[in-house]
Structures are given as C-alpha cells and as structure tokens.
Amino acid sequence: MEPTKFAQYFLSQPHGSKAKMAASLGVTRTWLSQVIYARKKPSAEMAVAIERLTGSAVTRADLRPDLYL
C-alpha cells in the first residue's frame, strides 16, 4: 500500500509535529494516526481544519474525495 499524502506530509515535518497537530485539532494522537494512514475518515469540518494546519499541503479533497471532488 502506498503512503497517503497525509503520511508523506509528516515525513518532512520535525519530530513532535503529530502531537502538536493533534493538540491543535483537539483529538488524540491515536485518532490522528488513524486518519494519516487512512484507517479513519475525518469529518468534513476536520478535513478543512487539517487543510488549514498543513498550509494546503494536504487538502480536504485528499482527505475526503467522496465529499470534495
């Protein structure tokens, strides 16, 4: 299985970035990891928040193509 765009994003980020993003989103690191590795889908609102926090490096359409393509 090929890494998701979200997983690729974190490969270029400093150590601790997942924890910081989880805190900013108000979610657990476990939940965020499940989204990163496509085991869970974020809500539409959460997809928009992730897009903002990544500076559009990961878009809402990357996370929820069923809603945004």
Short mmCIF file of N, CA and C in Angstrom, two decimals:
data_model
loop_
_atom_site.label_atom_id
_atom_site.label_comp_id
_atom_site.label_asym_id
_atom_site.label_seq_id
_atom_site.Cartn_x
_atom_site.Cartn_y
_atom_site.Cartn_z
N MET A 1 0.84 -1.17 0.00
CA MET A 1 0.00 0.00 0.00
C MET A 1 0.89 1.25 0.00
N GLU A 2 0.58 2.18 -0.86
CA GLU A 2 1.34 3.42 -0.97
C GLU A 2 0.96 4.38 0.16
N PRO A 3 1.93 5.10 0.70
CA PRO A 3 1.61 6.06 1.78
C PRO A 3 0.63 7.13 1.29
N THR A 4 -0.24 7.55 2.17
CA THR A 4 -1.17 8.63 1.83
C THR A 4 -0.41 9.94 1.75
N LYS A 5 -1.02 10.92 1.11
CA LYS A 5 -0.40 12.25 1.03
C LYS A 5 -0.20 12.82 2.43
N PHE A 6 -1.13 12.52 3.32
CA PHE A 6 -1.03 12.99 4.70
C PHE A 6 0.18 12.34 5.38
N ALA A 7 0.40 11.05 5.16
CA ALA A 7 1.57 10.37 5.73
C ALA A 7 2.86 10.95 5.14
N GLN A 8 2.87 11.21 3.85
CA GLN A 8 4.05 11.80 3.22
C GLN A 8 4.34 13.19 3.79
N TYR A 9 3.30 13.94 4.08
CA TYR A 9 3.46 15.27 4.68
C TYR A 9 4.27 15.18 5.97
N PHE A 10 3.94 14.22 6.82
CA PHE A 10 4.62 14.12 8.11
C PHE A 10 6.06 13.64 8.00
N LEU A 11 6.42 12.99 6.89
CA LEU A 11 7.81 12.58 6.70
C LEU A 11 8.73 13.79 6.61
N SER A 12 8.19 14.92 6.17
CA SER A 12 9.01 16.13 6.01
C SER A 12 8.91 17.07 7.21
N GLN A 13 8.18 16.67 8.24
CA GLN A 13 7.96 17.53 9.40
C GLN A 13 8.86 17.12 10.57
N PRO A 14 9.19 18.06 11.44
CA PRO A 14 10.04 17.73 12.59
C PRO A 14 9.34 16.80 13.59
N HIS A 15 10.16 16.12 14.37
CA HIS A 15 9.65 15.24 15.42
C HIS A 15 8.70 16.02 16.34
N GLY A 16 7.59 15.42 16.68
CA GLY A 16 6.61 16.06 17.56
C GLY A 16 5.49 16.77 16.83
N SER A 17 5.57 16.80 15.50
CA SER A 17 4.55 17.50 14.73
C SER A 17 3.17 16.86 14.85
N LYS A 18 3.12 15.54 14.90
CA LYS A 18 1.83 14.86 15.02
C LYS A 18 1.17 15.23 16.34
N ALA A 19 1.93 15.24 17.41
CA ALA A 19 1.38 15.58 18.72
C ALA A 19 0.87 17.02 18.74
N LYS A 20 1.62 17.93 18.13
CA LYS A 20 1.20 19.33 18.07
C LYS A 20 -0.08 19.48 17.25
N MET A 21 -0.15 18.79 16.11
CA MET A 21 -1.35 18.89 15.29
C MET A 21 -2.54 18.29 16.02
N ALA A 22 -2.36 17.15 16.67
CA ALA A 22 -3.45 16.53 17.41
C ALA A 22 -3.98 17.49 18.47
N ALA A 23 -3.07 18.13 19.18
CA ALA A 23 -3.49 19.10 20.21
C ALA A 23 -4.23 20.27 19.59
N SER A 24 -3.75 20.77 18.47
CA SER A 24 -4.41 21.89 17.79
C SER A 24 -5.81 21.53 17.32
N LEU A 25 -5.98 20.27 16.92
CA LEU A 25 -7.28 19.80 16.44
C LEU A 25 -8.20 19.36 17.57
N GLY A 26 -7.64 19.17 18.76
CA GLY A 26 -8.44 18.69 19.88
C GLY A 26 -8.78 17.21 19.78
N VAL A 27 -7.84 16.44 19.20
CA VAL A 27 -8.05 15.00 19.04
C VAL A 27 -6.85 14.27 19.65
N THR A 28 -6.97 12.96 19.77
CA THR A 28 -5.85 12.17 20.28
C THR A 28 -4.85 11.89 19.16
N ARG A 29 -3.62 11.59 19.55
CA ARG A 29 -2.62 11.19 18.56
C ARG A 29 -3.03 9.90 17.87
N THR A 30 -3.70 9.02 18.60
CA THR A 30 -4.16 7.76 18.01
C THR A 30 -5.16 8.03 16.89
N TRP A 31 -6.14 8.89 17.16
CA TRP A 31 -7.13 9.22 16.13
C TRP A 31 -6.44 9.83 14.91
N LEU A 32 -5.53 10.78 15.15
CA LEU A 32 -4.83 11.43 14.04
C LEU A 32 -4.04 10.41 13.23
N SER A 33 -3.37 9.50 13.88
CA SER A 33 -2.63 8.45 13.17
C SER A 33 -3.54 7.60 12.31
N GLN A 34 -4.73 7.31 12.80
CA GLN A 34 -5.68 6.53 12.02
C GLN A 34 -6.12 7.29 10.77
N VAL A 35 -6.25 8.59 10.87
CA VAL A 35 -6.58 9.41 9.70
C VAL A 35 -5.38 9.47 8.75
N ILE A 36 -4.19 9.68 9.31
CA ILE A 36 -2.98 9.77 8.49
C ILE A 36 -2.81 8.52 7.63
N TYR A 37 -3.06 7.36 8.20
CA TYR A 37 -2.87 6.11 7.49
C TYR A 37 -4.16 5.55 6.89
N ALA A 38 -5.16 6.42 6.72
CA ALA A 38 -6.42 6.13 6.03
C ALA A 38 -7.22 4.98 6.66
N ARG A 39 -7.10 4.83 7.97
CA ARG A 39 -7.92 3.84 8.67
C ARG A 39 -9.24 4.45 9.11
N LYS A 40 -9.27 5.78 9.20
CA LYS A 40 -10.49 6.53 9.53
C LYS A 40 -10.57 7.73 8.61
N LYS A 41 -11.80 8.19 8.37
CA LYS A 41 -12.01 9.40 7.59
C LYS A 41 -12.37 10.53 8.55
N PRO A 42 -11.77 11.70 8.35
CA PRO A 42 -12.15 12.84 9.19
C PRO A 42 -13.49 13.39 8.73
N SER A 43 -14.17 14.09 9.61
CA SER A 43 -15.40 14.77 9.20
C SER A 43 -15.04 15.86 8.20
N ALA A 44 -16.04 16.39 7.54
CA ALA A 44 -15.81 17.48 6.58
C ALA A 44 -15.14 18.66 7.28
N GLU A 45 -15.63 18.99 8.46
CA GLU A 45 -15.07 20.12 9.22
C GLU A 45 -13.62 19.86 9.62
N MET A 46 -13.33 18.63 10.03
CA MET A 46 -11.97 18.29 10.43
C MET A 46 -11.04 18.29 9.22
N ALA A 47 -11.53 17.85 8.06
CA ALA A 47 -10.71 17.88 6.84
C ALA A 47 -10.31 19.31 6.50
N VAL A 48 -11.24 20.25 6.67
CA VAL A 48 -10.94 21.66 6.41
C VAL A 48 -9.90 22.16 7.41
N ALA A 49 -10.04 21.78 8.67
CA ALA A 49 -9.08 22.20 9.70
C ALA A 49 -7.68 21.65 9.41
N ILE A 50 -7.61 20.40 8.98
CA ILE A 50 -6.31 19.79 8.64
C ILE A 50 -5.70 20.51 7.44
N GLU A 51 -6.52 20.83 6.46
CA GLU A 51 -6.03 21.57 5.30
C GLU A 51 -5.40 22.90 5.74
N ARG A 52 -6.06 23.60 6.64
CA ARG A 52 -5.54 24.88 7.14
C ARG A 52 -4.22 24.69 7.89
N LEU A 53 -4.18 23.69 8.77
CA LEU A 53 -2.98 23.47 9.58
C LEU A 53 -1.77 23.02 8.75
N THR A 54 -2.02 22.37 7.62
CA THR A 54 -0.91 21.93 6.77
C THR A 54 -0.58 22.96 5.69
N GLY A 55 -1.24 24.12 5.73
CA GLY A 55 -0.99 25.14 4.72
C GLY A 55 -1.36 24.67 3.33
N SER A 56 -2.39 23.84 3.24
CA SER A 56 -2.90 23.25 1.99
C SER A 56 -1.95 22.22 1.37
N ALA A 57 -0.94 21.79 2.12
CA ALA A 57 -0.08 20.70 1.63
C ALA A 57 -0.90 19.42 1.54
N VAL A 58 -1.85 19.27 2.46
CA VAL A 58 -2.83 18.18 2.43
C VAL A 58 -4.18 18.87 2.34
N THR A 59 -4.91 18.62 1.27
CA THR A 59 -6.17 19.32 1.06
C THR A 59 -7.35 18.50 1.57
N ARG A 60 -8.48 19.18 1.71
CA ARG A 60 -9.71 18.49 2.11
C ARG A 60 -10.07 17.41 1.09
N ALA A 61 -9.77 17.66 -0.19
CA ALA A 61 -10.05 16.66 -1.22
C ALA A 61 -9.14 15.44 -1.09
N ASP A 62 -7.90 15.64 -0.61
CA ASP A 62 -7.02 14.50 -0.36
C ASP A 62 -7.60 13.60 0.72
N LEU A 63 -8.18 14.23 1.73
CA LEU A 63 -8.69 13.50 2.89
C LEU A 63 -10.09 12.94 2.66
N ARG A 64 -10.92 13.67 1.93
CA ARG A 64 -12.31 13.26 1.72
C ARG A 64 -12.73 13.45 0.25
N PRO A 65 -12.14 12.67 -0.65
CA PRO A 65 -12.51 12.82 -2.06
C PRO A 65 -13.99 12.54 -2.32
N ASP A 66 -14.61 11.77 -1.43
CA ASP A 66 -16.04 11.49 -1.57
C ASP A 66 -16.89 12.74 -1.38
N LEU A 67 -16.36 13.75 -0.70
CA LEU A 67 -17.11 14.98 -0.46
C LEU A 67 -16.65 16.16 -1.30
N TYR A 68 -15.37 16.19 -1.68
CA TYR A 68 -14.82 17.41 -2.27
C TYR A 68 -14.32 17.28 -3.70
N LEU A 69 -14.47 16.16 -4.35
CA LEU A 69 -14.03 16.07 -5.76
C LEU A 69 -15.18 16.20 -6.69
#
